[in-house]
XYZ file of C-alpha atoms in Angstrom:
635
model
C 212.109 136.507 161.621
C 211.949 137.703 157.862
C 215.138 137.963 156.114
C 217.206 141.203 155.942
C 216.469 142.378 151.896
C 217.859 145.436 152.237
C 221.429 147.032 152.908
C 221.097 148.652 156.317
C 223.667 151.507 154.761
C 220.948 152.551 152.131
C 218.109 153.055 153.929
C 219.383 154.482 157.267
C 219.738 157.870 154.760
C 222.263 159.400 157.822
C 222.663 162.928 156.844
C 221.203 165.710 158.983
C 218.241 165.782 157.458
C 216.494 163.983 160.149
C 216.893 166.069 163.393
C 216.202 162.749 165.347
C 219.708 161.031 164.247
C 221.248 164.897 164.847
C 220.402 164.399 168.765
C 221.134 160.967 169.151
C 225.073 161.466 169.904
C 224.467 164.620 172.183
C 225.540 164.029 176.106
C 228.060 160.728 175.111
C 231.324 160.944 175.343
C 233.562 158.709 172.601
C 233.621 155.919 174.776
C 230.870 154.986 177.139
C 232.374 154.215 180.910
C 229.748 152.055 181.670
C 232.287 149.750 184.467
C 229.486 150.518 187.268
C 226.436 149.627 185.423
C 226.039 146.354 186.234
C 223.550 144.576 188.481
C 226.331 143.433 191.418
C 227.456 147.474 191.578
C 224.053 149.335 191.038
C 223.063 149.262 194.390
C 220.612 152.042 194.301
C 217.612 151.075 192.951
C 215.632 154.575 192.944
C 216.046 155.505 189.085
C 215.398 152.652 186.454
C 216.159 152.324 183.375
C 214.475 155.497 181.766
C 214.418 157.774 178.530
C 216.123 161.199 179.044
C 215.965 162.917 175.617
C 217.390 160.750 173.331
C 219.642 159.008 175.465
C 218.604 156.217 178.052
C 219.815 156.304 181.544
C 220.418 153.667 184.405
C 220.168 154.553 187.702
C 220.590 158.511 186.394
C 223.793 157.397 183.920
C 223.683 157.128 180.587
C 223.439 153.930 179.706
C 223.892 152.382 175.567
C 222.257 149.085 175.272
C 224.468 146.264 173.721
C 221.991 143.128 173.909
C 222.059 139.953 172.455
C 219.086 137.380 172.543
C 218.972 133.620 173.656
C 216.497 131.713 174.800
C 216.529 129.414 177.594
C 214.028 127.026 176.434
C 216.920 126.314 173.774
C 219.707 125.525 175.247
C 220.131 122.641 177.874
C 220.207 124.280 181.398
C 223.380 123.073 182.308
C 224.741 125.449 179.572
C 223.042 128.679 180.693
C 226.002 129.645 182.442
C 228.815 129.196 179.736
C 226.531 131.113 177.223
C 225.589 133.995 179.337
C 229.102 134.348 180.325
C 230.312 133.930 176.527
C 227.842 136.861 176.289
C 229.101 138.915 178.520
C 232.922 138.242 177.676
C 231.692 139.862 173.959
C 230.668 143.067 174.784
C 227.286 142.749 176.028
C 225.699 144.449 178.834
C 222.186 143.118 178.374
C 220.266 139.746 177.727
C 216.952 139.660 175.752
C 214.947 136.580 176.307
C 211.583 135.368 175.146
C 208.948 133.265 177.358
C 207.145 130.990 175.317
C 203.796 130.443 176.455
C 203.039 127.356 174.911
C 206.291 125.684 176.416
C 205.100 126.871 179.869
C 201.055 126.005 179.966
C 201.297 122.746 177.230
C 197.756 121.748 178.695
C 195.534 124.022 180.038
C 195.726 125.103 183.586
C 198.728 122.814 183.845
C 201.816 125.090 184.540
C 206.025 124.141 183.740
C 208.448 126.730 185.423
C 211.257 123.829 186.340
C 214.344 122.515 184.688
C 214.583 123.886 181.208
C 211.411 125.788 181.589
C 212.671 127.703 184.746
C 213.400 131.429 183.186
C 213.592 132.456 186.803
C 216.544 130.914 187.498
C 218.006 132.111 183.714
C 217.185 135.409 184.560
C 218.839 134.855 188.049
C 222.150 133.439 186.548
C 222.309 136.113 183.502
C 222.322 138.952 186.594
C 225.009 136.955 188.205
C 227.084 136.537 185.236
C 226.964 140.806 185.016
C 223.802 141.455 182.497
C 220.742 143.304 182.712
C 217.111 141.462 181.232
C 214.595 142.557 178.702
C 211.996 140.656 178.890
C 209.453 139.472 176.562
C 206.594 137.862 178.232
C 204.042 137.588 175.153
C 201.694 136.824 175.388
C 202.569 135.866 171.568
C 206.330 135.918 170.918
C 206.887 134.820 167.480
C 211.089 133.674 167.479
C 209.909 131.339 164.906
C 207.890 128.949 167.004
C 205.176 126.825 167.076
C 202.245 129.360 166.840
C 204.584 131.910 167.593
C 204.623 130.533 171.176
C 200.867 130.333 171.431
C 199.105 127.123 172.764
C 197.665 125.153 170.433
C 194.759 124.253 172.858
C 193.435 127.819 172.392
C 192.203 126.722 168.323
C 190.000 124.384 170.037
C 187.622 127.346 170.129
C 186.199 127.307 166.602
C 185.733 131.060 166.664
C 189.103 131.440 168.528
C 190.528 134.990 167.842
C 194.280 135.013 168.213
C 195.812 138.158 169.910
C 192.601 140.256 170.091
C 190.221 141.258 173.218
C 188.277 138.387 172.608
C 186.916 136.917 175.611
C 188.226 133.387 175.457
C 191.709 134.517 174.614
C 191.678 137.552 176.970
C 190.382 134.549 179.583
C 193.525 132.731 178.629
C 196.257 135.318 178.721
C 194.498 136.639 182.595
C 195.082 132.838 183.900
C 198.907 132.379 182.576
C 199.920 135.964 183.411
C 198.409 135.608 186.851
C 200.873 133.062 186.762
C 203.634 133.756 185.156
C 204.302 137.392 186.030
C 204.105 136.986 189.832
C 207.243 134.292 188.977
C 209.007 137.710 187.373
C 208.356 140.635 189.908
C 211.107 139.616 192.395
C 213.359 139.761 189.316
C 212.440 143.727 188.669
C 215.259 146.031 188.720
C 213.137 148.062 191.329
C 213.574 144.826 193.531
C 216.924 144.348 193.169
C 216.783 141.836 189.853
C 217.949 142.632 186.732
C 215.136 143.002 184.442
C 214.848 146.680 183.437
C 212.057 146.424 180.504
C 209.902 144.494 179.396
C 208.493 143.884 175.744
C 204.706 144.570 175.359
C 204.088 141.649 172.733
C 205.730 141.389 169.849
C 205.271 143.265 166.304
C 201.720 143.519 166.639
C 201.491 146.728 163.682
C 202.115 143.990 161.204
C 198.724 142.139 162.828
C 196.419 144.432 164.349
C 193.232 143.063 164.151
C 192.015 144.697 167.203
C 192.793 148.436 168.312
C 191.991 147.523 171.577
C 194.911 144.887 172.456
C 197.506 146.337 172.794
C 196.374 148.672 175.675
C 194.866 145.279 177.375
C 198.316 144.065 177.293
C 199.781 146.744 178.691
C 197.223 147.046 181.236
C 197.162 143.616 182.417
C 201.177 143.958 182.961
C 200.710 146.658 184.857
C 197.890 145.700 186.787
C 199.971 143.085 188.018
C 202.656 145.337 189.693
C 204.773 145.318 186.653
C 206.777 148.548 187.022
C 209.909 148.719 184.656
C 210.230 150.386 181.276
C 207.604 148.973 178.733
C 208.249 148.569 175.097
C 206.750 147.958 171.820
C 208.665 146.752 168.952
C 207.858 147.086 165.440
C 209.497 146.553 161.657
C 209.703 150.224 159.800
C 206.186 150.597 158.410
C 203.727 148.902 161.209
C 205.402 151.802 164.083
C 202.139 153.975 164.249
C 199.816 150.690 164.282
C 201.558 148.520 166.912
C 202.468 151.827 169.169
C 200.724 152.481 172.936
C 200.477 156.037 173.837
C 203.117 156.162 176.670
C 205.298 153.064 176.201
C 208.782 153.540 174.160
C 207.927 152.338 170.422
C 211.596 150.658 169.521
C 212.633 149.022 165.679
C 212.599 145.449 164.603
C 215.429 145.745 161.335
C 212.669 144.586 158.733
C 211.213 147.233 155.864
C 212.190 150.437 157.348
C 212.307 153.177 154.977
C 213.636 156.563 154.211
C 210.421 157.797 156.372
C 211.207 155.617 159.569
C 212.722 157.936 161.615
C 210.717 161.115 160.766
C 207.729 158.866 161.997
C 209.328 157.509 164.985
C 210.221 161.383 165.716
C 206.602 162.370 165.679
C 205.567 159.466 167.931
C 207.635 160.227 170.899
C 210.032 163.068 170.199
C 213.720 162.807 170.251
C 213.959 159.544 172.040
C 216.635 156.987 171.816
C 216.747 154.433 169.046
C 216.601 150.723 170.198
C 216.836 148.406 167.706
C 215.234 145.510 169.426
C 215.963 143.246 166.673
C 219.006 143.570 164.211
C 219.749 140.646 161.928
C 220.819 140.031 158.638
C 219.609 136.135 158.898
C 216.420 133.839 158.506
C 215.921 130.594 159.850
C 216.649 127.581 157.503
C 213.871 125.255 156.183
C 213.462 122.223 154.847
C 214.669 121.398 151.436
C 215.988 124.689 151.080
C 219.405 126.034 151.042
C 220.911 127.614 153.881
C 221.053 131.351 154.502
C 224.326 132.411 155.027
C 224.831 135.817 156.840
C 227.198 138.560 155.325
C 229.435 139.524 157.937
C 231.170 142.177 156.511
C 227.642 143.613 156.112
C 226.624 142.796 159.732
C 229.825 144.812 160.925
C 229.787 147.919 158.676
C 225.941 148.230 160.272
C 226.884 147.892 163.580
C 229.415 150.268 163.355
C 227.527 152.645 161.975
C 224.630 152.052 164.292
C 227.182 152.460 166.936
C 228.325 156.007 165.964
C 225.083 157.528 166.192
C 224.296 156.062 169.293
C 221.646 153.560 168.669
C 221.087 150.984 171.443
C 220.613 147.677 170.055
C 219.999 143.612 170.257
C 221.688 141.015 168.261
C 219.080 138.548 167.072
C 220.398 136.083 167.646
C 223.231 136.294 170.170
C 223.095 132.704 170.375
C 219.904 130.894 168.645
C 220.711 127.056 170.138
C 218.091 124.057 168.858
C 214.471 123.595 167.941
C 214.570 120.434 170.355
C 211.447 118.261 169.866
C 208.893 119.735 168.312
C 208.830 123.254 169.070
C 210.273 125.060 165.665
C 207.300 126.853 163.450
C 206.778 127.981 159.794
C 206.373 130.874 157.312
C 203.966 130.789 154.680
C 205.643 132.918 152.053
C 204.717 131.705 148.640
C 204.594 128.318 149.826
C 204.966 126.529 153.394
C 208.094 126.501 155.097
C 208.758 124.535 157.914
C 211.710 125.623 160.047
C 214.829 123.136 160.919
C 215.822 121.523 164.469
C 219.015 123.850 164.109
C 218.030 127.133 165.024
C 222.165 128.436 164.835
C 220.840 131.268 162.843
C 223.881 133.038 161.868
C 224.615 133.763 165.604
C 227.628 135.037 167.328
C 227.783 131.369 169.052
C 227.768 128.135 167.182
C 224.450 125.905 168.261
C 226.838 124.273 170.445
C 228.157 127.413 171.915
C 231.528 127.444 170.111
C 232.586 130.453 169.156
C 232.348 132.172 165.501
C 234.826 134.427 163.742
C 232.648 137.212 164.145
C 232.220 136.787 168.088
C 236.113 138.649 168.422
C 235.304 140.817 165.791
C 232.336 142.030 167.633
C 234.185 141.879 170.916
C 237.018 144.067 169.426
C 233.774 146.653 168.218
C 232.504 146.442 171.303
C 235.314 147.559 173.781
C 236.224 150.350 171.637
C 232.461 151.831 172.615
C 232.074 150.926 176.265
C 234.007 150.555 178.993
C 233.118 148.158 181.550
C 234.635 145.178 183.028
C 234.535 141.831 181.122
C 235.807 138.590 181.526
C 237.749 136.615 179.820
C 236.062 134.499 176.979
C 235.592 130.468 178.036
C 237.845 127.612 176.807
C 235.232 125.060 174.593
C 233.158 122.760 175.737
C 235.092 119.322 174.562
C 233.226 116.921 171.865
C 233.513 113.700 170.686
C 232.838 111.662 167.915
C 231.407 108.324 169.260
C 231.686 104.547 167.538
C 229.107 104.542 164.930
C 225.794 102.644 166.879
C 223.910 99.524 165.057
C 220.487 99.818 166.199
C 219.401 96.106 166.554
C 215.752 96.247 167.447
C 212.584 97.648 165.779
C 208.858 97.603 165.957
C 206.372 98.796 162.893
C 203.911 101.508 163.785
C 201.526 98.800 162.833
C 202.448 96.267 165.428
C 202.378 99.509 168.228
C 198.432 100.290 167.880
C 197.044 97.825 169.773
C 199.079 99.070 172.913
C 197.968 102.930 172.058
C 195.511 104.722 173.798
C 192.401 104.022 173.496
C 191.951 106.056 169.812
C 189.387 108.425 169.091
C 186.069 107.165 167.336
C 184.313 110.044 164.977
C 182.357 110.035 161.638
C 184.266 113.011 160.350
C 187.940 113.470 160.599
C 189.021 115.775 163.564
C 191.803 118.242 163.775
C 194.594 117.533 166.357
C 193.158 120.031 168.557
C 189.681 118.409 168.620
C 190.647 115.063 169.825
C 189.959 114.633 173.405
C 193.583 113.692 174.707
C 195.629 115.547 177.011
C 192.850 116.289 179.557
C 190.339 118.074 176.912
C 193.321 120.081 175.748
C 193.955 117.914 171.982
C 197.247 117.205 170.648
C 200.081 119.909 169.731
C 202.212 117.804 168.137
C 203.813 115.158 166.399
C 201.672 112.321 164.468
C 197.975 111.579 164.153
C 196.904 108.257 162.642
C 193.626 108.047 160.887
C 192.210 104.655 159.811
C 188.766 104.099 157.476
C 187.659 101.647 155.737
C 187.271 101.932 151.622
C 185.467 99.567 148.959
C 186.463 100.860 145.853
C 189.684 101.935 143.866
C 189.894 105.920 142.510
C 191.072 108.876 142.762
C 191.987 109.968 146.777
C 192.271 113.768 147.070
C 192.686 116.060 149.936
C 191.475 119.779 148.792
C 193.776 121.488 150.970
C 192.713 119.613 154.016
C 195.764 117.682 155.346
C 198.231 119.959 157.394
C 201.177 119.574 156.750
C 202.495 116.002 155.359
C 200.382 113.118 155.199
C 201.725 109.377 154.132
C 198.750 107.300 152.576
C 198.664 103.886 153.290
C 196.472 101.114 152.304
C 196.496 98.498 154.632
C 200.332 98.394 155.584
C 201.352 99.227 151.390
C 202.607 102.619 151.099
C 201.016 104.773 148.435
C 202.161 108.112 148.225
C 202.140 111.646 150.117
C 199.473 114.230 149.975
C 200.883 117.787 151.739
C 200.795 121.264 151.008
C 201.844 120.662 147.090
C 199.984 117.622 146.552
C 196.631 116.902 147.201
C 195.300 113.899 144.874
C 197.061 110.602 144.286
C 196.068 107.223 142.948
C 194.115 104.286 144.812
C 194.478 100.610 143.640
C 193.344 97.941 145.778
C 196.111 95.084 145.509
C 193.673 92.244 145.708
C 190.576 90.934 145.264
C 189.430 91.801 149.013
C 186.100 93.928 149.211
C 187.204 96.006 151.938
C 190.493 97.764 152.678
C 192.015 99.891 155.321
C 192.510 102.873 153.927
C 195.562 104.605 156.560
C 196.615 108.283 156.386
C 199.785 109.214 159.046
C 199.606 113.248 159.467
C 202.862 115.404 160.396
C 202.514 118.854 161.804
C 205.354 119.874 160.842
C 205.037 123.519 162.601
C 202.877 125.846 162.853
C 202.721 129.227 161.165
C 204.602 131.329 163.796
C 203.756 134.989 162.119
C 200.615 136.380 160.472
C 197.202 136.661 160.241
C 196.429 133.215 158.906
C 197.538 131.737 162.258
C 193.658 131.856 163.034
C 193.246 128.851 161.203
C 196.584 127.028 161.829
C 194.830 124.132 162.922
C 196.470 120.202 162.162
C 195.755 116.933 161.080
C 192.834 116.399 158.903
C 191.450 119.777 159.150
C 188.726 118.773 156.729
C 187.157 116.240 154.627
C 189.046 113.297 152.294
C 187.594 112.514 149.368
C 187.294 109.332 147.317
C 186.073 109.815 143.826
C 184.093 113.181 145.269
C 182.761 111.489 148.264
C 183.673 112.374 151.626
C 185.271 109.325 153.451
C 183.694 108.714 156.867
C 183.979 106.169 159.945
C 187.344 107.180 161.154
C 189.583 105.745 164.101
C 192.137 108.692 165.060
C 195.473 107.912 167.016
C 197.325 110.213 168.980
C 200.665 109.957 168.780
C 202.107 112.993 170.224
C 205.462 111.461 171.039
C 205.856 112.680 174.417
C 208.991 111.903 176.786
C 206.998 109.825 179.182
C 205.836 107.160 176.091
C 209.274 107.155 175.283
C 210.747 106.270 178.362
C 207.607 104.299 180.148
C 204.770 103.858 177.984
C 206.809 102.256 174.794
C 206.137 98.309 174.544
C 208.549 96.242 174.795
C 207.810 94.240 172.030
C 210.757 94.672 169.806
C 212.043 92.045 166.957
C 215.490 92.248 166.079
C 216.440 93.624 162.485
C 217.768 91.243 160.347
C 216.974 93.614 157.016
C 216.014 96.845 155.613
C 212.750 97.787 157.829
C 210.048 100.073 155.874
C 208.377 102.785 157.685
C 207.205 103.856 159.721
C 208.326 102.051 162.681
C 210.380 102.487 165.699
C 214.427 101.426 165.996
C 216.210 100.652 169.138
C 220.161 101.004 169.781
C 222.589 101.330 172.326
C 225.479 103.895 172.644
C 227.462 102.654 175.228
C 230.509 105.662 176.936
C 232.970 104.921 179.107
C 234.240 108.334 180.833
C 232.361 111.761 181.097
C 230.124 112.401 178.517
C 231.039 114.964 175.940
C 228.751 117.159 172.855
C 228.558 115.242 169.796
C 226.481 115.586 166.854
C 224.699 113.134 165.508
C 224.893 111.925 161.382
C 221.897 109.714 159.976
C 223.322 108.866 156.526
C 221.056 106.133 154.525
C 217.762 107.407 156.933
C 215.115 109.190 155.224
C 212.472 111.312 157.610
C 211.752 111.014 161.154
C 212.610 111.651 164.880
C 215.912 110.876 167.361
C 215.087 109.975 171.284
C 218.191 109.968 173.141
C 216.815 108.200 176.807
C 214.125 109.437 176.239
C 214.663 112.996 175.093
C 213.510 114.210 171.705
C 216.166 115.480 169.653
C 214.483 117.097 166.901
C 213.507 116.220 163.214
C 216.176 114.963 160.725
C 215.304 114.602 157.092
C 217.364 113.334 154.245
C 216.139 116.563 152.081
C 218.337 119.195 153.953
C 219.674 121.432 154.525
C 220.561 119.947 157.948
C 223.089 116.536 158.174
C 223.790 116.521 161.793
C 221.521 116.976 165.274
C 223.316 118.653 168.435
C 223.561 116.280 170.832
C 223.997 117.799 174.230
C 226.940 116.128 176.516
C 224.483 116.544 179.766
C 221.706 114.637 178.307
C 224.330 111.726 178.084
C 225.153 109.657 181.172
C 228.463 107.008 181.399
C 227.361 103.607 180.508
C 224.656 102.576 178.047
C 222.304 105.256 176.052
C 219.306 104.464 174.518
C 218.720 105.464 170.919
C 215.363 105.432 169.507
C 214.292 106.628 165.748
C 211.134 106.868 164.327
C 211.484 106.358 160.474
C 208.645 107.356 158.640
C 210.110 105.685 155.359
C 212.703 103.723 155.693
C 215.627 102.397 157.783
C 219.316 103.255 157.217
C 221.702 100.529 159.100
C 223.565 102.526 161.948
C 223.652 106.392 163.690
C 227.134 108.130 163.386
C 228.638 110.625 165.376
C 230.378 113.640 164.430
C 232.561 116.547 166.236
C 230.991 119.450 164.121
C 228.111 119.801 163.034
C 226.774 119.970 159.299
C 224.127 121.950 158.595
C 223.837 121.995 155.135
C 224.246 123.465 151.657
């Protein structure tokens, strides 16, 4: 999401000027009784949700939409529950959730739809808990994801044409829907589930590179006995070029201007007004300081949004963790990669405490609708651990042997070339690339390592080359004819918006140059840091520390709890840049630049006893991992 530049007050321009605002509060009393709209009560499923006028209905009431978004894929499962409930405790009367396509298909042909990748069973629990769905099945999702929640595998097509009719992505999107949406139809409202629309992608006005798409979409939803309420959703000036004849065109709170609503009239009439996404936040990126929401701002626009009648969604309700290494970027006058927090200014804390502004909006939202509630949860208890020693490590250097076989090529190769993962590349993490160099000079990159590479010769450390630097100095440290010349590639995210996501491809996405001449004869290593090498594959060929280790290299501790495990957060003061495994499951990204001080460290991925810790350093070691009971997320 883009930040919120401009006051919501000053460009909404509500005066009856606009005959579409005039209508909006026609047919609605002062206070909504909505206390039989929910999915337990509605037993007659003959009339959906639907537009009548400029109001919606639910099964033939009218019906004012009070969403908030979360997405399952981050939050830990067993925490579903407590956060849809906190949900509907606040006011809300409908969940929007995301399905991130990447998450669910990581290889291709190989499907996930179990344990934190189940959105059927979300879906099932958020209609138990009293909420109705939105869903917004993608294919591309954005929410500030890895290639907006696109598989990488699908760059391995050179001509690849992201969200377009072209063949091998319209090949792609047939095979997951097929299998993905026959998961969903039980869940339809018609059905008897709680899903009563669905999103048609996501802001594709401010794309559009093919006229034809967004029909396909449509179509191939439909086609597949998809039968609720479709949507399109759209910032201010992309409405006409992301619209579908026949599907409701609804408002994503980004550069809508004084014309907005006169356009929106002439598309459909005097429809309702959805604001599918409202926010007045951005995610936080590296080395940047934190946005802080205004929340006197947020209320005065909800308020007012509220008195005319608008139906809208709270991005985020409750925005949880970039765990591992799903967060994206933005390219917006530079690269920005997005933090493992992803708390985003929401009505829940990343841990799902509660924020000031969650009885504020409670309060706001009880004075518009009436319908039963229940009472807010008690929080989840933390604790702030002993302070862990980790005791063992092992140097990337002294792991290659026990790699994978690595990848032999005369050229470098992206990630998404190299032939791991059953011919689907690597999405992830690290790629090593080793050649071999006779001379000293000047090393430069022209744009072609995405997004941080460390430059090693032999084991020294030399410098970084990365989006801001692409040249640095080589001086062989002896008299030795040949050196290995060693360069350790982060993606750090991909873009997750925009037309440039075309070529969002990682690694060495080019040629290296030594004094002008392309470097050749490499050895690539994959090192995609999956769960199963942490947990089975990882050698056990740890020394124990006895000083300050340089990266990058693996550490091993032990956190040892006697009792039921609790939430902590996790502190890595006197680290640098790297990864936390916590038995076995990735964490997320710390680095020493900020924002972020702290990682959320889930109480269910704990167990009584001992806990294995692993970090992988890139630079170099601190001397122990604390433990917090809030978290710190920066300047």
């Amino acid at each position: 999401m883009w930040p919120f530049l401009v006051r919501f007050e000053c460009i909404l321009f509500l005066t009856s000027a606009f005959s579409v605002i005039t209508h909006l509060s026609q047919g609605l009393s002062p206070r909504i009784n909505q206390s039989h709209l929910i999915p337990s009560y509605l037993k007659n499923r003959k009339s959906g949700l639907k537009v009548e006028g400029s109001n919606f209905t639910l099964g033939g009431f009218p019906f004012l939409i009070i969403a908030g978004t979360i997405h399952y894929f981050r939050v830990p499962k067993e925490y579903w529950r407590d956060r849809l409930l906190k949900m509907k405790a606040g006011g809300f009367n409908t969940l929007i959730t995301h399905v991130p396509w990447n998450l669910h298909e990581p290889q291709i042909g190989e499907f996930h739809f179990t344990g934190n990748l189940d959105v059927m069973a979300f879906i099932t629990t958020a209609s138990e808990v009293g909420l109705w769905v939105i869903l917004c099945p993608g294919p591309y999702i954005g929410s500030d994801l890895d290639l907006g929640g696109l598989p990488s595998w699908l760059l391995k097509d050179p001509k690849m044409k992201l969200r377009t009719t072209y063949k091998g992505f319209i090949e792609a999107v047939n095979l997951y829907f097929d299998h993905l949406i026959s998961r969903l139809l039980p869940l339809q409202y018609n059905r008897g589930g709680p899903i009563i629309a669905m999103q048609v992608e996501n802001e594709y006005g401010s794309y559009y590179l093919d006229k034809k798409y967004m029909p396909y979409v449509k179509k191939a939803l439909e086609k597949r006995k998809v039968e609720v309420l479709l949507m399109t959703a759209d910032s201010g000036r992309m409405l006409g070029k992301g619209r579908i004849k026949n599907v409701l065109v609804t408002l994503h709170m980004k550069n809508i201007h004084k014309g907005t609503y006169k356009e929106l009239s002439s598309i459909q009439g005097h429809s309702p007004i959805m604001m599918m996404v409202y926010t007045v936040n951005s995610f936080d990126s590296w080395g940047v300081a934190r946005h802080i929401p205004d929340g006197h701002m947020l209320l005065k626009d909800v308020r007012e949004m509220l008195k005319l009648r608008f139906s809208l969604n709270f991005y985020m309700f409750h925005g949880g963790t970039n765990f591992g290494f799903m967060g994206g970027a933005q390219h917006l006058n530079g690269y920005y990669p997005v933090v493992t927090s992803y708390e985003y200014g929401a009505l829940l804390r990343e841990n799902g405490d509660y924020t000031p502004e969650y009885t504020t909006f409670q309060e706001v939202f009880r004075s518009v609708i009436a319908a039963p509630m229940p009472l807010p949860l008690n929080y989840i208890p933390k604790n702030a651990y002993k302070s862990v020693t980790l005791l063992y490590f092992m140097t990337l250097w002294n792991l290659l042997p026990y790699l994978d076989l690595p990848t032999k090529s005369v050229k470098p190769l992206t990630m998404e070339q190299l032939s791991v993962n059953e011919g689907s590349g690597q999405s992830y993490g690290y790629t090593l690339y080793e050649t071999t160099i006779s001379s000293d000079g000047i090393l430069t990159s022209k744009g072609h390592v995405q997004d941080r590479g460390q430059v090693f010769l032999d084991d020294k450390h030399v410098g970084i080359l990365d989006h801001s630097k692409d040249e640095l100095t080589i001086q062989k440290h002896d008299h030795q004819e040949y050196h290995t010349l060693r360069i350790l590639v982060e993606n750090q995210g991909r873009l997750s918006s925009g037309k440039s996501m075309n070529q969002e491809r990682k690694g060495l996405t080019g040629d290296i140059y030594l004094n002008n001449s392309p470097l050749r004869k490499f050895t690539i290593y994959s090192l995609e840091m999956k769960s199963v090498f942490i947990k089975r594959k990882l050698p056990k060929i740890w020394k124990l520390i006895t000083e300050k280790v340089k990266g990058p290299a693996f550490f091993l501790g032990y956190l040892k709890i006697s009792g039921d495990p609790r939430d902590t957060f996790i502190q890595l003061e006197g680290w640098n840049k790297g990864v936390v495994f916590i038995n076995g499951q990735n964490l997320g990204r710390y680095w020493s630049i900020g924002p972020q001080e702290t990682l959320y460290l889930p109480g269910p991925w704990l167990h009584t006893g001992t806990n294995e810790i692993i970090l992988f350093e890139e630079l170099e070691s601190g001397i122990e991992v604390g433990f917090k009971m809030e978290s710190h997320l920066g300047y």
